[in-house]
Amino acid sequence: MKKFNFRKVLDGLAAASPVGSSGGGSGSGAGGGSVHPGGTAGAAGTPREEIQETLTSDYFQICKGALVSACADDALHLWNLRQKRPAILHSLKFNRERITYCHLPFQSKWLYVGTERGNTHIVNIESFILSGYVIMWNKAIELSTKTHPGPVVHLSDSPRDEGKLLIGYENGTIVFWDLRSKRADLRAYYDEAIHSVAWHHEGKQFMCSHSDGSLTLWNLKSPNRPFQTTIPHGKVQRDGKKPESCKPILKVEYKTCKNSEPFVIFSGGLSYDKPCRRPSLTIMHGKAITVLEMDHPIVDFLTLCETPYPNEFQEPYAVVVLLEKDLIVVDLTQSNFPIFENPYPIDIHESPVTCTEYFADCPPDLIPVLYSVGAKHKKQGYSNKEWPISGGAWNLGAQTYPEIIITGHADGSVKFWDASAITLQMLYKLKTSKVFEKQKVGEGKATAEIVEEDPFAVQMMYWCPESRIFCVAGVSAYVIVYRFSKHEVNTEIASLEVRLQCEVEDIITPEPETNPPFPDASSQLPSLKSLSGSTNTVACEGTMKDSIPCLSVKARPVRMPPGYQADLVIQLVWVDGEPPQQITSLAVNSAYGLVAFGNCNGLAVVDFMQKTVLLSMGTLDLYGSSDPYQRQPRSPRKSRQFAAGLTELSDSPVSLELERCKSPTSDHVNGHCTSPTSQSCGSGKRLSSADVSRANRRGPGRPPFRKAQSAACMEISLPVTTEENRENSFSRSRSSSVSSIDRDSKEAITALYFMESFARKNDSAVSSCLWVGTGLGMVIILSLNLPASDDLRQSEPVMVSPSGTVLTLKGAVLTFACLDCMGTLTHRPYEVWRDPHSADDGDKTRKRKLVMHSPSSSQDMGDHQFAVICSEKQAKVFSLPSQTCLYVHNITETSFLLRADVVTLCNSVCLACFCANGHIMTLSLPSLRPLLDINYLPVTDMRIARTFCFTNEGQALYLSSPTEIQRLTYSQEMCDNLQDMLGDLFTPVETPEAQNRGFLKGLFGGSGQAFDREELFGEATAGKASRSLAQHIPGSGGIEGVRGAAGGVIGDLTRARIALDERGQKLGELDERTASMMASAEAFSKHAHEVMLKYKDKKWYQF
């Protein structure tokens, strides 16, 4: 893929002026060849059409709603932006010459195209037909010139005379071409290569930027040499010699002001003595030179001016800078040149996204609250003016319920986005890394043993919108519980340490007979940390690490601004030299005040109200006497595998190096690389004796786990095959049936769910329960014994105990849900949000308000309920308390599910599933009848697997690229309203009138001869171009073409009606002006007759 490069964008980007709105917003290019239109805030590039080649430049036809794009395959595309889905109307493919530069004059339908051979062609953008008028390079240069001038790097018409074209060649040759007489009026030469040219608005001077970092100013009256040469960033020599050369100035713009000095804006040109300096944009205003350093390389920039006419004072007010990973706008009206606050979510990939959550139809007060606290955290120093680009408009349509997207990132940050309708705007940003101490340069070795990089990467998130409790699980085996407050506090961060260990069949221990099959009860006692947050410093024997967390929580009081504030930090610790395994499941309940999380070793339940650990138990101990499998110690074998829960099992040996910590941003699919949502708790591969010996030699320092994992603790990989047709399908050679017990000695916790349910068969009433799903398809129900009165919640302990109920499924358990006796979804109990740091001290404010379940149509739970359980292979519906399996559906046999969620759709409930083979399926509840099965896309990218999630109202999303969130819907109601929800990229406005130049300025300031391009470039005069030079390709047809044509007809009718109204208005104004002129002429005639009569009979000496 070639690197894209923007050559020219017209001033149709400005929005404060009418021209900006008519331009339909900004055109931006992406390395993959995507066109993303932008405009008003929130209208960020949902419509998109793919171009197979890299985009090199955009050209707007001002006030026409059209866009011409030039691509790296030497093709020109004409886009229609008047319809809601932009479409290509025409394409022109050059066959013999490569396109290097294009120029579209204001209010012109003729596009100038410069080529690598130095020729200039002209294209009619209405018909997209090449004109027979060609400016050949050998005609433009002098006959005595012996060398080729190089490719065309600049084309522009003179502001004074549209019939004069300025052509810039790469080797430093400048030609001023007269289009009427077809000859060169003047030629100029410079010994440095030219990169760009900019006109003075009077058309008498122009400025060039060169490869040595210099700017030259030329006068048309004396083209022999530039009358001014400057190197802005060059060091002045003491002996008066020419300043040192600098880096090339890639682009320069020369904008004049009526009441101040002109602006000279350019990119590049820095000195070579500072090679580490970042890309910069330089603004020269008078004698002041300001350098603005950018975080990313500059692709292109464009100056926004008050007028679109090139022959008037430009009056620039802003500069739009397109970076490779960002878009910024600089305010030129203030001396310190601040930037505008960007309303677009361009920084969604500021840090790579590692996980996502999607919430539709959430409480309506959340978005204003998150926006208000997020606005307080925004950086200072922004311009106080509004975003200057306002082209286009959004139509919200009928679907106006609140939607929020949450993204977790590799640097530990969490972002909340407003995704209502089709808009996307960031509301609030939370930095989870602030609760931990910063690691010094010499103190990062311990963490490096755990995670090679990004130790704060967010692995899992859990959010309760009603109570505003937010919980984050990090890649370094920690959980943070956040509470929302509108008040700033300064307090210490409470922290706990949990010792979670499973000692069955460890690979490091060669003699498993020395280890008991089940861990001793004394070893499962939780290790508590003081609530002050001080680091636990348990003594270690030699280099053996024990009871040490991976990160250090801040021990001092921390200032917490309004928003989400850390309430409790829970960390898993090292156990006998073994690092803690990553967390594979997470659940929080605000009504119970409990948080539960698990990994491949076991389960931990923490009371975050009393800051105590209630349960820290291995997975095998959760069964008690109800364990359906008899796990016995086994003798060592020559070829053994790591103990693991859900991993890929392959017969081919693999090195431990392939199992090292992977980056959360890893998107490799081939081989054995895993993604942030793909984690195995061990290696799961068969190892040779040499591999085992190397693992024993590593000891405690061996790579403990991968960096990022999913809730299901899965490793997904593509099979190694030479057949290309299999590259887009996933396979996983592991058994998810009961026989996998023979190979897996650790059982991961893959799903957790708090709900009011029947824990046992003989229960007559519902009680608080925790449903636990494992990687072997086992479901364990734990009973929660909460204090009878909420007043005793802070003092009396909470008891957690296994109920003895065990249910089975095929494959790893993914999700749970509960339906009442009427088949209505029963929401989890929650606490109504109250500010924990409110200034009110009344009893009513301190007492918690609990909602135990949402009332159904019968206003009670009834005498039974339905439990919905979905694994990666099948779904089951159980009737409780009888625990009878009413319905079962085998979802897939050859693949496995990546994501499953119980969602509401059209006042009903269904089970939505996303399979690894690319199928999206929905099942009715509770009957589990298939409703939909669509082959949506093959999961060829780990990014899709780790970010795909469903939500209510028939919607889902995933990251289609590192920078783009793709939303989809499987709701017919949403599809019917989608066309109305799409925005309008083009807003028709009237073209501003040109300024009155005055009689004398029009007489002496420029050519008064009108220039008719149609007459000069038309087929009647110029003839036809060679057919072999370029090939015309019609735009896409089909249904979309018919819709576009219909939209074009409607647009034509609208424009015709507006034109008629404007014509009538102008005719009325013309009548008024004619009457006024007639009255003035009569008055002038009367006064002239009176003067004539007065001086008629007088002699010359009487005057």
PDB file of N, CA and C in Angstrom, residues 218-259:
ATOM      1  N   TRP A 218       8.137  35.970  -5.660  1.00  0.00           N
ATOM      2  CA  TRP A 218       8.368  36.360  -7.047  1.00  0.00           C
ATOM      3  C   TRP A 218       7.388  37.460  -7.456  1.00  0.00           C
ATOM      4  N   ASN A 219       7.862  38.310  -8.373  1.00  0.00           N
ATOM      5  CA  ASN A 219       7.022  39.359  -8.956  1.00  0.00           C
ATOM      6  C   ASN A 219       6.897  39.095 -10.451  1.00  0.00           C
ATOM      7  N   LEU A 220       5.650  39.184 -10.959  1.00  0.00           N
ATOM      8  CA  LEU A 220       5.437  38.891 -12.374  1.00  0.00           C
ATOM      9  C   LEU A 220       6.151  39.875 -13.294  1.00  0.00           C
ATOM     10  N   LYS A 221       6.449  41.085 -12.795  1.00  0.00           N
ATOM     11  CA  LYS A 221       7.108  42.083 -13.638  1.00  0.00           C
ATOM     12  C   LYS A 221       8.599  41.794 -13.797  1.00  0.00           C
ATOM     13  N   SER A 222       9.186  41.087 -12.842  1.00  0.00           N
ATOM     14  CA  SER A 222      10.620  40.778 -12.930  1.00  0.00           C
ATOM     15  C   SER A 222      10.822  39.311 -12.575  1.00  0.00           C
ATOM     16  N   PRO A 223      10.542  38.409 -13.504  1.00  0.00           N
ATOM     17  CA  PRO A 223      10.602  36.977 -13.199  1.00  0.00           C
ATOM     18  C   PRO A 223      11.999  36.383 -13.283  1.00  0.00           C
ATOM     19  N   ASN A 224      13.031  37.217 -13.532  1.00  0.00           N
ATOM     20  CA  ASN A 224      14.373  36.659 -13.666  1.00  0.00           C
ATOM     21  C   ASN A 224      14.888  36.057 -12.366  1.00  0.00           C
ATOM     22  N   ARG A 225      14.549  36.670 -11.279  1.00  0.00           N
ATOM     23  CA  ARG A 225      15.001  36.175  -9.970  1.00  0.00           C
ATOM     24  C   ARG A 225      13.994  36.602  -8.914  1.00  0.00           C
ATOM     25  N   PRO A 226      13.895  35.837  -7.823  1.00  0.00           N
ATOM     26  CA  PRO A 226      12.965  36.229  -6.748  1.00  0.00           C
ATOM     27  C   PRO A 226      13.461  37.502  -6.067  1.00  0.00           C
ATOM     28  N   PHE A 227      12.531  38.381  -5.746  1.00  0.00           N
ATOM     29  CA  PHE A 227      12.936  39.622  -5.088  1.00  0.00           C
ATOM     30  C   PHE A 227      13.064  39.454  -3.583  1.00  0.00           C
ATOM     31  N   GLN A 228      12.696  38.260  -3.070  1.00  0.00           N
ATOM     32  CA  GLN A 228      12.882  38.002  -1.633  1.00  0.00           C
ATOM     33  C   GLN A 228      13.059  36.511  -1.425  1.00  0.00           C
ATOM     34  N   THR A 229      14.125  36.148  -0.715  1.00  0.00           N
ATOM     35  CA  THR A 229      14.393  34.749  -0.381  1.00  0.00           C
ATOM     36  C   THR A 229      14.681  34.644   1.109  1.00  0.00           C
ATOM     37  N   THR A 230      13.961  33.769   1.788  1.00  0.00           N
ATOM     38  CA  THR A 230      14.141  33.588   3.227  1.00  0.00           C
ATOM     39  C   THR A 230      14.182  32.109   3.552  1.00  0.00           C
ATOM     40  N   ILE A 231      14.972  31.779   4.577  1.00  0.00           N
ATOM     41  CA  ILE A 231      14.962  30.427   5.163  1.00  0.00           C
ATOM     42  C   ILE A 231      14.529  30.613   6.614  1.00  0.00           C
ATOM     43  N   PRO A 232      13.234  30.471   6.909  1.00  0.00           N
ATOM     44  CA  PRO A 232      12.707  30.861   8.231  1.00  0.00           C
ATOM     45  C   PRO A 232      13.402  30.205   9.401  1.00  0.00           C
ATOM     46  N   HIS A 233      13.768  28.940   9.281  1.00  0.00           N
ATOM     47  CA  HIS A 233      14.370  28.220  10.404  1.00  0.00           C
ATOM     48  C   HIS A 233      15.872  27.990  10.199  1.00  0.00           C
ATOM     49  N   GLY A 234      16.473  28.650   9.214  1.00  0.00           N
ATOM     50  CA  GLY A 234      17.903  28.494   8.982  1.00  0.00           C
ATOM     51  C   GLY A 234      18.728  29.399   9.880  1.00  0.00           C
ATOM     52  N   LYS A 235      19.874  28.911  10.292  1.00  0.00           N
ATOM     53  CA  LYS A 235      20.766  29.696  11.135  1.00  0.00           C
ATOM     54  C   LYS A 235      21.522  30.713  10.275  1.00  0.00           C
ATOM     55  N   VAL A 236      21.567  31.935  10.754  1.00  0.00           N
ATOM     56  CA  VAL A 236      22.270  33.001  10.035  1.00  0.00           C
ATOM     57  C   VAL A 236      23.766  32.849  10.253  1.00  0.00           C
ATOM     58  N   GLN A 237      24.526  32.833   9.167  1.00  0.00           N
ATOM     59  CA  GLN A 237      25.981  32.698   9.258  1.00  0.00           C
ATOM     60  C   GLN A 237      26.611  34.027   9.668  1.00  0.00           C
ATOM     61  N   ARG A 238      27.717  33.962  10.404  1.00  0.00           N
ATOM     62  CA  ARG A 238      28.368  35.173  10.888  1.00  0.00           C
ATOM     63  C   ARG A 238      29.039  35.954   9.768  1.00  0.00           C
ATOM     64  N   ASP A 239      29.555  35.245   8.760  1.00  0.00           N
ATOM     65  CA  ASP A 239      30.263  35.923   7.687  1.00  0.00           C
ATOM     66  C   ASP A 239      29.326  36.451   6.610  1.00  0.00           C
ATOM     67  N   GLY A 240      28.012  36.418   6.893  1.00  0.00           N
ATOM     68  CA  GLY A 240      27.060  36.969   5.949  1.00  0.00           C
ATOM     69  C   GLY A 240      26.682  36.052   4.813  1.00  0.00           C
ATOM     70  N   LYS A 241      27.096  34.811   4.862  1.00  0.00           N
ATOM     71  CA  LYS A 241      26.756  33.870   3.812  1.00  0.00           C
ATOM     72  C   LYS A 241      25.291  33.439   3.928  1.00  0.00           C
ATOM     73  N   LYS A 242      24.860  32.677   2.960  1.00  0.00           N
ATOM     74  CA  LYS A 242      23.494  32.184   2.940  1.00  0.00           C
ATOM     75  C   LYS A 242      23.246  31.266   4.141  1.00  0.00           C
ATOM     76  N   PRO A 243      22.089  31.406   4.800  1.00  0.00           N
ATOM     77  CA  PRO A 243      21.805  30.541   5.956  1.00  0.00           C
ATOM     78  C   PRO A 243      21.851  29.063   5.583  1.00  0.00           C
ATOM     79  N   GLU A 244      22.073  28.245   6.598  1.00  0.00           N
ATOM     80  CA  GLU A 244      22.140  26.806   6.374  1.00  0.00           C
ATOM     81  C   GLU A 244      20.811  26.273   5.842  1.00  0.00           C
ATOM     82  N   SER A 245      20.914  25.241   5.024  1.00  0.00           N
ATOM     83  CA  SER A 245      19.719  24.617   4.475  1.00  0.00           C
ATOM     84  C   SER A 245      18.969  23.857   5.567  1.00  0.00           C
ATOM     85  N   CYS A 246      17.665  23.773   5.391  1.00  0.00           N
ATOM     86  CA  CYS A 246      16.810  23.084   6.346  1.00  0.00           C
ATOM     87  C   CYS A 246      16.015  22.000   5.621  1.00  0.00           C
ATOM     88  N   LYS A 247      15.143  21.366   6.346  1.00  0.00           N
ATOM     89  CA  LYS A 247      14.295  20.333   5.765  1.00  0.00           C
ATOM     90  C   LYS A 247      13.324  20.970   4.778  1.00  0.00           C
ATOM     91  N   PRO A 248      12.839  20.207   3.811  1.00  0.00           N
ATOM     92  CA  PRO A 248      11.946  20.780   2.794  1.00  0.00           C
ATOM     93  C   PRO A 248      10.666  21.344   3.403  1.00  0.00           C
ATOM     94  N   ILE A 249      10.212  22.437   2.842  1.00  0.00           N
ATOM     95  CA  ILE A 249       8.893  22.981   3.178  1.00  0.00           C
ATOM     96  C   ILE A 249       7.900  22.357   2.206  1.00  0.00           C
ATOM     97  N   LEU A 250       7.084  21.481   2.706  1.00  0.00           N
ATOM     98  CA  LEU A 250       6.228  20.681   1.835  1.00  0.00           C
ATOM     99  C   LEU A 250       5.041  21.461   1.295  1.00  0.00           C
ATOM    100  N   LYS A 251       4.564  22.414   2.059  1.00  0.00           N
ATOM    101  CA  LYS A 251       3.418  23.196   1.597  1.00  0.00           C
ATOM    102  C   LYS A 251       3.456  24.569   2.253  1.00  0.00           C
ATOM    103  N   VAL A 252       3.064  25.597   1.487  1.00  0.00           N
ATOM    104  CA  VAL A 252       3.003  26.957   2.004  1.00  0.00           C
ATOM    105  C   VAL A 252       1.703  27.590   1.530  1.00  0.00           C
ATOM    106  N   GLU A 253       1.113  28.425   2.374  1.00  0.00           N
ATOM    107  CA  GLU A 253      -0.066  29.208   2.018  1.00  0.00           C
ATOM    108  C   GLU A 253       0.189  30.659   2.399  1.00  0.00           C
ATOM    109  N   TYR A 254      -0.215  31.555   1.498  1.00  0.00           N
ATOM    110  CA  TYR A 254       0.068  32.994   1.612  1.00  0.00           C
ATOM    111  C   TYR A 254      -1.284  33.694   1.634  1.00  0.00           C
ATOM    112  N   LYS A 255      -1.721  34.119   2.827  1.00  0.00           N
ATOM    113  CA  LYS A 255      -3.043  34.702   3.008  1.00  0.00           C
ATOM    114  C   LYS A 255      -2.906  36.141   3.505  1.00  0.00           C
ATOM    115  N   THR A 256      -3.635  37.041   2.856  1.00  0.00           N
ATOM    116  CA  THR A 256      -3.532  38.472   3.156  1.00  0.00           C
ATOM    117  C   THR A 256      -4.676  38.917   4.053  1.00  0.00           C
ATOM    118  N   CYS A 257      -4.409  39.988   4.793  1.00  0.00           N
ATOM    119  CA  CYS A 257      -5.400  40.602   5.672  1.00  0.00           C
ATOM    120  C   CYS A 257      -5.496  42.086   5.340  1.00  0.00           C
ATOM    121  N   LYS A 258      -6.682  42.644   5.501  1.00  0.00           N
ATOM    122  CA  LYS A 258      -6.889  44.041   5.147  1.00  0.00           C
ATOM    123  C   LYS A 258      -6.309  44.977   6.179  1.00  0.00           C
ATOM    124  N   ASN A 259      -6.363  44.607   7.437  1.00  0.00           N
ATOM    125  CA  ASN A 259      -5.943  45.510   8.508  1.00  0.00           C
ATOM    126  C   ASN A 259      -4.718  45.015   9.265  1.00  0.00           C
TER     127      ASN A 259
END
